[in-house]
């Protein structure tokens, strides 16, 4: 399990150039302008928080703050 | 399209056609199997590091969706032989860029090949690629400088017009002859066959390398692979001699009439007298015989050939049109990312200065 706040903190910790507190939880990272390196760094941070490695085949499911929370609620 | 697994592996003989198809889908550029073999399998530095990402679909079919390559490039640091790796053809199919974490794969690939090389570098790339490299430990302190000057409005116009035309080889326009270009420096202009047979290259780098720091090797095998056997570009090689001593050489490409690109420039000795003699002879030859616009790229590494810029301005005066053209092609923000590996640190390889010319583009810039 991970919360919306923890995802926002992970985005900040990943060094992504944005105001994580202001992000819409449903907006996709791609539409915000995050590139693959941003998403990689975010997922590395989140994996550190939840202690679970995300397989490559699931990466497409992690495209917004809300989808990350939803994904880990089912794991 | 829905993959159940993504996996990676290194190149195996027989992958060439699939890699070239991926290259075409992503870049729009065709490449033959022979061109692939020249670039990735036949370089003097050895077989390239070729790493592939595959999607495995539900029906068990695998599809090549990504590629990451490192071309081995032989360098020297004075008398020490080094092997550097150049990142090349890093690419993922657009429809898979949201489906995989490419940096995760590159991290794995780097761990597989890093111990083979003293340093890794990228020639240049878009900002996103520079960021990817930075995440892998590359630094981007040095930039490329674009030097372009012309001798006449006519050639400026030709150069400007060439932006809208398909380039065509015009090497034949260069009047091939032996001549003298000031201060008793003889210039020999060689085509690929003549250069391959020229004895002057047999021992040149063994002597010249000691005057320089970190620089790509110019042994005959390196020059032959890079220039004379290059399947993409036909080059002219200019050899500069004085009192029977080879002072240096230049490799020039003439992509359109009135436009010469210096792709390599090397001096036997790192003293100003030798450098000036060679650069003056080169520039006078090009100016007299081509009446052209001259273009080259150098990195901001403070290595001696930077003096070339002042020589260029002495012989080639920028016209209003070249200034206009140059304004469109500034390379002020194009960086050259580098990383010294653990092996390089142990050999005390510095990250700068490197004596870099467009040699590292293999004529495909």
Tab-separated table of C-alpha atoms in Angstrom:
chain	number	residue	atom	x	y	z
A	1	UNK	CA	0.000	0.000	0.000
A	2	UNK	CA	1.077	3.537	-0.689
A	3	UNK	CA	-0.741	6.834	-0.166
A	4	UNK	CA	-1.125	9.816	-2.461
A	5	UNK	CA	1.107	11.835	-0.157
A	6	UNK	CA	3.815	9.185	-0.280
A	7	UNK	CA	3.727	9.248	-4.084
A	8	UNK	CA	4.055	13.042	-4.051
A	9	UNK	CA	7.022	12.720	-1.697
A	10	UNK	CA	8.565	10.114	-3.985
A	11	UNK	CA	8.218	12.472	-6.957
A	12	UNK	CA	10.013	15.197	-5.007
A	13	UNK	CA	12.690	12.781	-3.807
A	14	UNK	CA	13.226	11.631	-7.404
A	15	UNK	CA	14.361	15.135	-8.282
A	16	UNK	CA	11.689	15.675	-10.908
A	17	UNK	CA	11.390	19.337	-11.793
A	18	UNK	CA	7.801	20.091	-10.698
A	19	UNK	CA	5.657	21.097	-7.728
A	20	UNK	CA	4.525	17.632	-6.670
A	21	UNK	CA	1.972	19.012	-4.229
A	22	UNK	CA	0.165	20.747	-7.083
A	23	UNK	CA	-0.073	17.737	-9.398
A	24	UNK	CA	-3.518	16.441	-10.355
A	25	UNK	CA	-3.644	12.829	-9.182
A	26	UNK	CA	-5.385	11.725	-12.389
A	27	UNK	CA	-3.188	13.529	-14.882
A	28	UNK	CA	-0.763	11.237	-16.685
A	29	UNK	CA	2.938	11.789	-16.215
A	30	UNK	CA	3.349	11.981	-19.980
A	31	UNK	CA	0.848	14.834	-20.283
A	32	UNK	CA	2.598	16.667	-17.447
A	33	UNK	CA	5.816	16.382	-19.441
A	34	UNK	CA	7.730	13.766	-17.454
A	35	UNK	CA	10.133	11.738	-19.573
A	36	UNK	CA	11.230	8.129	-19.168
A	37	UNK	CA	14.064	9.092	-16.835
A	38	UNK	CA	11.663	10.984	-14.574
A	39	UNK	CA	9.310	8.013	-14.431
A	40	UNK	CA	12.195	5.641	-13.805
A	41	UNK	CA	13.445	7.772	-10.909
A	42	UNK	CA	9.935	8.028	-9.435
A	43	UNK	CA	9.429	4.274	-9.565
A	44	UNK	CA	12.837	3.642	-8.012
A	45	UNK	CA	11.799	5.890	-5.117
A	46	UNK	CA	8.426	4.182	-4.762
A	47	UNK	CA	9.996	0.742	-4.837
A	48	UNK	CA	12.143	1.891	-1.941
A	49	UNK	CA	9.060	2.969	-0.001
A	50	UNK	CA	6.933	-0.137	-0.568
A	51	UNK	CA	9.767	-2.677	-0.790
A	52	UNK	CA	8.330	-4.259	-3.934
A	53	UNK	CA	9.971	-4.340	-7.365
A	54	UNK	CA	7.728	-3.432	-10.268
A	55	UNK	CA	8.159	-5.801	-13.245
A	56	UNK	CA	8.615	-4.192	-16.653
A	57	UNK	CA	5.361	-5.691	-17.861
A	58	UNK	CA	3.496	-3.563	-15.261
A	59	UNK	CA	5.177	-0.220	-15.990
A	60	UNK	CA	2.353	0.900	-18.254
A	61	UNK	CA	-0.021	0.724	-15.294
A	62	UNK	CA	1.938	3.400	-13.424
A	63	UNK	CA	1.234	6.529	-15.422
A	64	UNK	CA	-0.306	8.847	-12.814
A	65	UNK	CA	-0.331	9.353	-9.045
A	66	UNK	CA	-3.757	7.733	-8.787
A	67	UNK	CA	-2.770	4.721	-10.899
A	68	UNK	CA	0.293	4.132	-8.683
A	69	UNK	CA	-1.839	4.160	-5.544
A	70	UNK	CA	-4.332	1.831	-7.211
A	71	UNK	CA	-1.614	-0.549	-8.420
A	72	UNK	CA	-0.001	-0.999	-5.031
A	73	UNK	CA	-3.360	-1.371	-3.264
A	74	UNK	CA	-3.842	-4.593	-5.259
A	75	UNK	CA	-0.388	-6.061	-4.669
B	1	UNK	CA	1.141	-5.721	-28.769
B	2	UNK	CA	0.522	-6.691	-25.149
B	3	UNK	CA	3.766	-8.213	-23.975
B	4	UNK	CA	3.893	-10.587	-21.049
B	5	UNK	CA	7.586	-10.133	-20.522
B	6	UNK	CA	10.462	-7.870	-21.504
B	7	UNK	CA	13.917	-9.355	-21.646
B	8	UNK	CA	17.378	-8.347	-22.726
B	9	UNK	CA	20.300	-10.079	-24.301
B	10	UNK	CA	23.479	-9.297	-26.203
B	11	UNK	CA	23.847	-9.474	-29.974
B	12	UNK	CA	24.048	-12.814	-31.734
B	13	UNK	CA	25.135	-13.398	-35.304
B	14	UNK	CA	22.009	-13.214	-37.427
B	15	UNK	CA	20.467	-10.274	-35.540
B	16	UNK	CA	21.646	-7.774	-38.148
B	17	UNK	CA	18.462	-7.625	-40.221
B	18	UNK	CA	16.206	-7.162	-37.177
B	19	UNK	CA	18.469	-4.447	-35.745
B	20	UNK	CA	18.549	-2.633	-39.087
B	21	UNK	CA	14.749	-2.858	-39.316
B	22	UNK	CA	14.468	-1.322	-35.847
B	23	UNK	CA	16.962	1.373	-36.844
B	24	UNK	CA	14.878	2.169	-39.922
B	25	UNK	CA	11.591	2.297	-38.011
B	26	UNK	CA	13.028	4.741	-35.486
B	27	UNK	CA	15.367	6.908	-37.560
B	28	UNK	CA	13.929	6.520	-41.067
B	29	UNK	CA	17.427	5.708	-42.313
B	30	UNK	CA	18.276	2.534	-44.194
B	31	UNK	CA	21.386	0.553	-43.341
B	32	UNK	CA	22.697	-2.502	-45.137
B	33	UNK	CA	24.037	-5.580	-43.378
B	34	UNK	CA	27.480	-4.661	-44.724
B	35	UNK	CA	27.233	-1.182	-43.213
B	36	UNK	CA	26.142	-2.715	-39.914
B	37	UNK	CA	29.087	-5.096	-39.954
B	38	UNK	CA	31.534	-2.282	-40.729
B	39	UNK	CA	30.245	-0.167	-37.857
B	40	UNK	CA	29.656	-2.789	-35.190
B	41	UNK	CA	31.821	-5.801	-35.945
B	42	UNK	CA	34.896	-4.710	-37.882
B	43	UNK	CA	36.329	-1.685	-36.046
B	44	UNK	CA	39.953	-1.918	-34.856
B	45	UNK	CA	38.727	-1.598	-31.267
B	46	UNK	CA	36.879	-4.897	-31.568
B	47	UNK	CA	33.271	-6.010	-31.744
B	48	UNK	CA	30.824	-3.455	-30.372
B	49	UNK	CA	28.675	-3.893	-27.325
B	50	UNK	CA	25.249	-4.522	-28.819
B	51	UNK	CA	22.420	-4.975	-26.327
B	52	UNK	CA	18.880	-5.741	-27.316
B	53	UNK	CA	15.528	-5.404	-25.563
B	54	UNK	CA	12.810	-7.811	-26.623
B	55	UNK	CA	9.102	-7.965	-25.884
B	56	UNK	CA	7.741	-11.481	-25.497
B	57	UNK	CA	4.094	-11.630	-26.519
B	58	UNK	CA	1.320	-13.878	-25.262
B	59	UNK	CA	1.716	-16.245	-28.215
B	60	UNK	CA	5.391	-16.695	-27.389
B	61	UNK	CA	6.598	-14.521	-30.249
B	62	UNK	CA	9.492	-12.193	-29.408
B	63	UNK	CA	9.889	-8.746	-30.935
B	64	UNK	CA	12.966	-6.533	-30.942
B	65	UNK	CA	11.840	-3.229	-29.429
B	66	UNK	CA	15.029	-1.596	-28.210
B	67	UNK	CA	18.768	-1.334	-28.788
B	68	UNK	CA	21.692	0.113	-26.884
B	69	UNK	CA	25.140	0.089	-28.413
B	70	UNK	CA	28.686	0.996	-27.476
B	71	UNK	CA	31.231	1.330	-30.250
B	72	UNK	CA	34.794	0.579	-29.111
B	73	UNK	CA	37.102	3.441	-30.093
B	74	UNK	CA	40.853	3.127	-29.664
B	75	UNK	CA	42.470	6.050	-27.858
B	76	UNK	CA	45.933	6.839	-26.536
B	77	UNK	CA	47.190	8.945	-23.682
B	78	UNK	CA	50.769	9.634	-24.688
B	79	UNK	CA	52.343	6.199	-24.836
B	80	UNK	CA	49.435	4.360	-23.181
B	81	UNK	CA	46.840	2.519	-25.264
B	82	UNK	CA	43.252	2.967	-24.102
B	83	UNK	CA	39.860	1.711	-25.175
B	84	UNK	CA	36.920	4.079	-24.985
B	85	UNK	CA	33.282	3.239	-25.634
B	86	UNK	CA	30.951	5.506	-27.591
B	87	UNK	CA	27.205	5.259	-27.007
B	88	UNK	CA	25.457	4.822	-30.317
B	89	UNK	CA	22.019	3.829	-31.567
B	90	UNK	CA	20.269	3.974	-28.226
B	91	UNK	CA	16.666	3.571	-29.308
B	92	UNK	CA	13.310	2.173	-28.253
B	93	UNK	CA	10.243	1.844	-30.449
B	94	UNK	CA	7.905	4.774	-29.692
B	95	UNK	CA	4.955	2.505	-28.839
B	96	UNK	CA	7.018	0.848	-26.100
B	97	UNK	CA	8.516	3.940	-24.486
B	98	UNK	CA	5.700	4.076	-21.934
B	99	UNK	CA	5.717	0.337	-21.400
B	100	UNK	CA	9.275	-0.216	-20.203
B	101	UNK	CA	11.716	1.600	-17.959
B	102	UNK	CA	14.538	2.061	-20.435
B	103	UNK	CA	17.002	3.473	-17.845
B	104	UNK	CA	16.644	0.225	-15.913
B	105	UNK	CA	17.898	-1.683	-18.948
B	106	UNK	CA	20.745	0.732	-19.629
B	107	UNK	CA	21.913	0.364	-16.050
B	108	UNK	CA	22.109	-3.399	-16.541
B	109	UNK	CA	23.917	-3.010	-19.867
B	110	UNK	CA	26.472	-0.571	-18.411
B	111	UNK	CA	27.243	-3.028	-15.608
B	112	UNK	CA	27.882	-5.704	-18.241
B	113	UNK	CA	30.326	-3.756	-20.405
B	114	UNK	CA	31.817	-0.974	-18.272
B	115	UNK	CA	34.862	-2.965	-17.147
B	116	UNK	CA	35.968	-3.318	-20.766
B	117	UNK	CA	36.489	0.424	-21.272
B	118	UNK	CA	38.618	3.197	-19.769
B	119	UNK	CA	35.982	5.816	-20.559
B	120	UNK	CA	32.533	6.088	-22.063
B	121	UNK	CA	31.266	9.008	-24.082
B	122	UNK	CA	28.482	10.200	-26.327
B	123	UNK	CA	29.271	12.352	-29.326
B	124	UNK	CA	26.261	14.594	-28.902
B	125	UNK	CA	22.574	14.239	-28.553
B	126	UNK	CA	19.285	15.848	-27.649
B	127	UNK	CA	18.788	17.141	-24.134
B	128	UNK	CA	16.863	14.002	-23.161
B	129	UNK	CA	19.783	11.775	-24.173
B	130	UNK	CA	22.232	13.949	-22.232
B	131	UNK	CA	19.987	13.550	-19.167
B	132	UNK	CA	19.979	9.779	-19.640
B	133	UNK	CA	23.762	9.754	-19.761
B	134	UNK	CA	24.027	12.011	-16.718
B	135	UNK	CA	21.918	9.516	-14.789
B	136	UNK	CA	24.508	6.871	-15.682
B	137	UNK	CA	27.333	8.987	-14.281
B	138	UNK	CA	28.415	10.907	-17.383
B	139	UNK	CA	29.474	14.546	-16.999
B	140	UNK	CA	28.762	17.187	-19.629
B	141	UNK	CA	31.344	19.894	-19.089
B	142	UNK	CA	32.516	20.236	-22.659
B	143	UNK	CA	30.651	21.636	-25.632
B	144	UNK	CA	31.033	21.398	-29.376
B	145	UNK	CA	32.100	24.484	-31.281
B	146	UNK	CA	30.910	24.957	-34.810
B	147	UNK	CA	33.511	26.693	-36.987
B	148	UNK	CA	32.322	27.819	-40.373
B	149	UNK	CA	33.833	30.403	-42.644
B	150	UNK	CA	33.738	31.238	-46.314
B	151	UNK	CA	35.891	32.933	-48.903
B	152	UNK	CA	33.370	34.382	-51.331
B	153	UNK	CA	29.692	35.296	-51.570
B	154	UNK	CA	29.309	32.764	-54.388
B	155	UNK	CA	30.425	29.836	-52.266
B	156	UNK	CA	28.324	31.148	-49.415
B	157	UNK	CA	25.343	31.053	-51.705
B	158	UNK	CA	26.181	27.489	-52.751
B	159	UNK	CA	26.400	26.468	-49.133
B	160	UNK	CA	23.166	28.163	-48.288
B	161	UNK	CA	21.435	26.586	-51.278
B	162	UNK	CA	22.805	23.168	-50.313
B	163	UNK	CA	20.459	23.112	-47.359
B	164	UNK	CA	17.684	22.528	-49.844
B	165	UNK	CA	19.437	20.106	-52.129
B	166	UNK	CA	20.467	16.549	-51.779
B	167	UNK	CA	24.223	16.484	-51.152
B	168	UNK	CA	26.309	14.784	-53.782
B	169	UNK	CA	29.976	13.831	-53.826
B	170	UNK	CA	32.174	16.372	-55.534
B	171	UNK	CA	35.559	15.166	-54.487
B	172	UNK	CA	36.546	15.122	-58.159
B	173	UNK	CA	36.367	18.896	-58.208
B	174	UNK	CA	39.395	19.015	-55.974
B	175	UNK	CA	42.396	19.362	-58.278
B	176	UNK	CA	44.445	16.439	-57.092
B	177	UNK	CA	48.079	17.303	-57.325
B	178	UNK	CA	51.209	17.635	-55.329
B	179	UNK	CA	52.061	21.203	-54.492
B	180	UNK	CA	53.595	23.561	-52.040
B	181	UNK	CA	51.575	25.795	-49.754
B	182	UNK	CA	53.870	28.246	-48.085
B	183	UNK	CA	56.904	27.763	-45.839
B	184	UNK	CA	58.040	24.872	-48.013
B	185	UNK	CA	55.279	22.557	-46.851
B	186	UNK	CA	54.410	20.034	-49.548
B	187	UNK	CA	50.818	18.862	-49.775
B	188	UNK	CA	49.848	15.481	-51.171
B	189	UNK	CA	46.160	14.840	-51.790
B	190	UNK	CA	45.319	11.140	-51.627
B	191	UNK	CA	42.187	9.225	-52.445
B	192	UNK	CA	41.275	6.164	-50.401
B	193	UNK	CA	43.336	3.712	-52.449
B	194	UNK	CA	46.402	5.918	-52.407
B	195	UNK	CA	46.059	6.537	-48.680
B	196	UNK	CA	45.814	2.812	-47.914
B	197	UNK	CA	49.112	2.281	-49.731
B	198	UNK	CA	50.900	5.337	-48.361
B	199	UNK	CA	53.874	4.225	-46.275
B	200	UNK	CA	53.898	7.505	-44.345
B	201	UNK	CA	51.010	6.286	-42.172
B	202	UNK	CA	52.785	3.077	-41.124
B	203	UNK	CA	54.701	4.727	-38.305
B	204	UNK	CA	53.099	8.164	-38.051
B	205	UNK	CA	51.001	7.704	-34.917
B	206	UNK	CA	53.714	5.779	-33.087
B	207	UNK	CA	55.678	9.025	-33.183
B	208	UNK	CA	52.889	11.650	-33.061
B	209	UNK	CA	51.013	10.131	-30.106
B	210	UNK	CA	53.723	11.145	-27.633
B	211	UNK	CA	53.074	14.840	-28.222
B	212	UNK	CA	49.433	14.582	-27.262
B	213	UNK	CA	47.332	13.648	-24.289
B	214	UNK	CA	44.089	11.745	-24.606
B	215	UNK	CA	43.271	11.419	-28.291
B	216	UNK	CA	41.761	8.894	-30.706
B	217	UNK	CA	44.397	6.635	-32.236
B	218	UNK	CA	45.504	7.379	-35.772
B	219	UNK	CA	47.296	4.120	-36.465
B	220	UNK	CA	46.909	3.011	-40.037
B	221	UNK	CA	44.282	0.418	-39.076
B	222	UNK	CA	42.168	3.098	-37.390
B	223	UNK	CA	42.430	5.482	-40.333
B	224	UNK	CA	41.702	2.734	-42.854
B	225	UNK	CA	38.571	1.587	-41.049
B	226	UNK	CA	37.319	5.042	-40.237
B	227	UNK	CA	38.012	6.827	-43.515
B	228	UNK	CA	39.340	4.757	-46.352
B	229	UNK	CA	36.993	1.773	-45.927
B	230	UNK	CA	34.065	3.909	-44.790
B	231	UNK	CA	30.907	2.725	-46.583
B	232	UNK	CA	29.103	6.041	-46.128
B	233	UNK	CA	31.483	8.797	-47.217
B	234	UNK	CA	34.333	9.226	-49.706
B	235	UNK	CA	37.148	11.243	-48.199
B	236	UNK	CA	40.247	13.009	-49.355
B	237	UNK	CA	43.353	12.663	-47.212
B	238	UNK	CA	45.857	15.515	-47.296
B	239	UNK	CA	49.387	14.753	-46.162
B	240	UNK	CA	51.690	17.616	-45.207
B	241	UNK	CA	55.444	17.137	-45.502
B	242	UNK	CA	58.498	19.289	-44.967
B	243	UNK	CA	62.091	18.203	-45.585
B	244	UNK	CA	60.868	14.620	-46.114
B	245	UNK	CA	59.169	14.593	-42.719
B	246	UNK	CA	55.407	14.058	-42.452
B	247	UNK	CA	54.213	17.006	-40.350
B	248	UNK	CA	50.611	15.888	-40.136
B	249	UNK	CA	47.522	15.089	-42.105
B	250	UNK	CA	43.935	16.189	-42.591
B	251	UNK	CA	40.893	14.287	-43.770
B	252	UNK	CA	38.355	16.293	-45.725
B	253	UNK	CA	34.879	15.584	-47.004
B	254	UNK	CA	33.349	17.666	-49.802
B	255	UNK	CA	29.604	17.017	-49.564
B	256	UNK	CA	28.545	19.764	-51.975
B	257	UNK	CA	30.307	22.087	-54.357
B	258	UNK	CA	32.210	24.783	-52.552
B	259	UNK	CA	31.859	23.255	-49.114
B	260	UNK	CA	34.638	21.355	-47.373
B	261	UNK	CA	34.331	19.682	-43.992
B	262	UNK	CA	37.472	18.962	-42.024
B	263	UNK	CA	36.736	15.682	-40.270
B	264	UNK	CA	40.211	15.114	-38.890
B	265	UNK	CA	43.384	17.053	-38.352
B	266	UNK	CA	46.533	15.675	-36.781
B	267	UNK	CA	50.019	17.023	-36.168
B	268	UNK	CA	53.233	15.114	-35.649
B	269	UNK	CA	54.330	17.502	-32.919
B	270	UNK	CA	52.378	19.618	-30.475
B	271	UNK	CA	54.535	22.709	-31.026
B	272	UNK	CA	53.066	25.907	-32.541
B	273	UNK	CA	55.441	25.841	-35.495
B	274	UNK	CA	54.253	22.436	-36.650
B	275	UNK	CA	50.601	23.218	-35.993
B	276	UNK	CA	50.741	26.524	-37.845
B	277	UNK	CA	52.595	25.018	-40.790
B	278	UNK	CA	49.989	22.269	-41.181
B	279	UNK	CA	46.894	24.411	-40.646
B	280	UNK	CA	48.151	27.128	-42.988
B	281	UNK	CA	49.006	24.615	-45.688
B	282	UNK	CA	45.599	22.961	-45.289
B	283	UNK	CA	43.654	26.194	-45.435
B	284	UNK	CA	45.611	27.604	-48.374
B	285	UNK	CA	45.079	24.353	-50.292
B	286	UNK	CA	41.357	24.332	-49.681
B	287	UNK	CA	40.986	28.017	-50.431
B	288	UNK	CA	43.006	27.972	-53.633
B	289	UNK	CA	41.617	24.775	-55.029
B	290	UNK	CA	38.026	24.847	-53.857
B	291	UNK	CA	37.309	28.491	-53.090
B	292	UNK	CA	35.021	27.157	-50.502
B	293	UNK	CA	33.174	27.411	-47.287
B	294	UNK	CA	35.021	25.530	-44.626
B	295	UNK	CA	33.362	23.780	-41.751
B	296	UNK	CA	34.564	21.792	-38.807
B	297	UNK	CA	33.634	20.984	-35.238
B	298	UNK	CA	35.894	21.095	-32.228
B	299	UNK	CA	35.256	20.563	-28.551
B	300	UNK	CA	36.014	23.152	-25.877
B	301	UNK	CA	38.834	21.102	-24.409
B	302	UNK	CA	41.619	23.663	-24.737
B	303	UNK	CA	43.748	21.331	-26.754
B	304	UNK	CA	46.137	22.877	-29.245
B	305	UNK	CA	44.146	22.643	-32.481
B	306	UNK	CA	41.867	25.314	-31.090
B	307	UNK	CA	44.439	27.623	-32.692
B	308	UNK	CA	42.791	26.507	-35.879
B	309	UNK	CA	40.066	29.037	-35.266
B	310	UNK	CA	42.432	31.998	-35.593
B	311	UNK	CA	43.991	30.478	-38.709
B	312	UNK	CA	40.531	30.009	-40.158
B	313	UNK	CA	39.708	33.648	-39.626
B	314	UNK	CA	42.978	34.657	-41.221
B	315	UNK	CA	42.301	32.763	-44.443
B	316	UNK	CA	38.530	32.520	-44.596
B	317	UNK	CA	36.457	35.626	-44.018
B	318	UNK	CA	32.895	35.136	-42.859
B	319	UNK	CA	30.441	36.641	-45.307
B	320	UNK	CA	27.018	37.958	-44.377
B	321	UNK	CA	25.450	34.761	-45.697
B	322	UNK	CA	27.696	32.434	-43.719
B	323	UNK	CA	27.007	34.477	-40.640
B	324	UNK	CA	23.310	34.029	-41.327
B	325	UNK	CA	23.768	30.332	-41.928
B	326	UNK	CA	25.933	29.983	-38.856
B	327	UNK	CA	23.301	31.678	-36.758
B	328	UNK	CA	20.957	28.861	-37.674
B	329	UNK	CA	23.466	26.230	-36.730
B	330	UNK	CA	24.941	27.318	-33.472
B	331	UNK	CA	26.273	24.426	-31.434
B	332	UNK	CA	26.798	26.453	-28.285
B	333	UNK	CA	24.564	24.150	-26.270
B	334	UNK	CA	25.572	20.819	-27.780
B	335	UNK	CA	27.481	18.897	-25.157
B	336	UNK	CA	29.768	15.892	-25.285
B	337	UNK	CA	28.969	13.698	-22.249
B	338	UNK	CA	31.826	11.581	-20.815
B	339	UNK	CA	32.432	9.159	-18.007
B	340	UNK	CA	35.741	7.814	-16.759
B	341	UNK	CA	35.216	4.215	-15.675
B	342	UNK	CA	36.890	2.548	-12.729
B	343	UNK	CA	39.379	1.043	-15.153
B	344	UNK	CA	40.127	4.536	-16.493
B	345	UNK	CA	40.502	5.988	-13.010
B	346	UNK	CA	43.058	3.287	-12.241
B	347	UNK	CA	44.974	4.334	-15.373
B	348	UNK	CA	44.692	8.042	-14.402
B	349	UNK	CA	42.707	8.908	-17.522
B	350	UNK	CA	41.498	12.535	-17.274
B	351	UNK	CA	38.008	13.551	-18.366
B	352	UNK	CA	39.514	16.594	-20.089
B	353	UNK	CA	41.322	17.726	-22.145
B	354	UNK	CA	40.706	15.279	-24.954
B	355	UNK	CA	42.038	15.985	-28.432
B	356	UNK	CA	38.751	15.477	-30.208
B	357	UNK	CA	37.956	16.256	-33.823
B	358	UNK	CA	34.941	15.020	-35.824
B	359	UNK	CA	36.943	11.787	-36.183
B	360	UNK	CA	34.618	10.246	-33.629
B	361	UNK	CA	31.590	10.603	-35.905
B	362	UNK	CA	33.062	8.097	-38.378
B	363	UNK	CA	31.894	10.327	-41.178
B	364	UNK	CA	28.236	9.840	-40.324
B	365	UNK	CA	27.650	13.211	-38.672
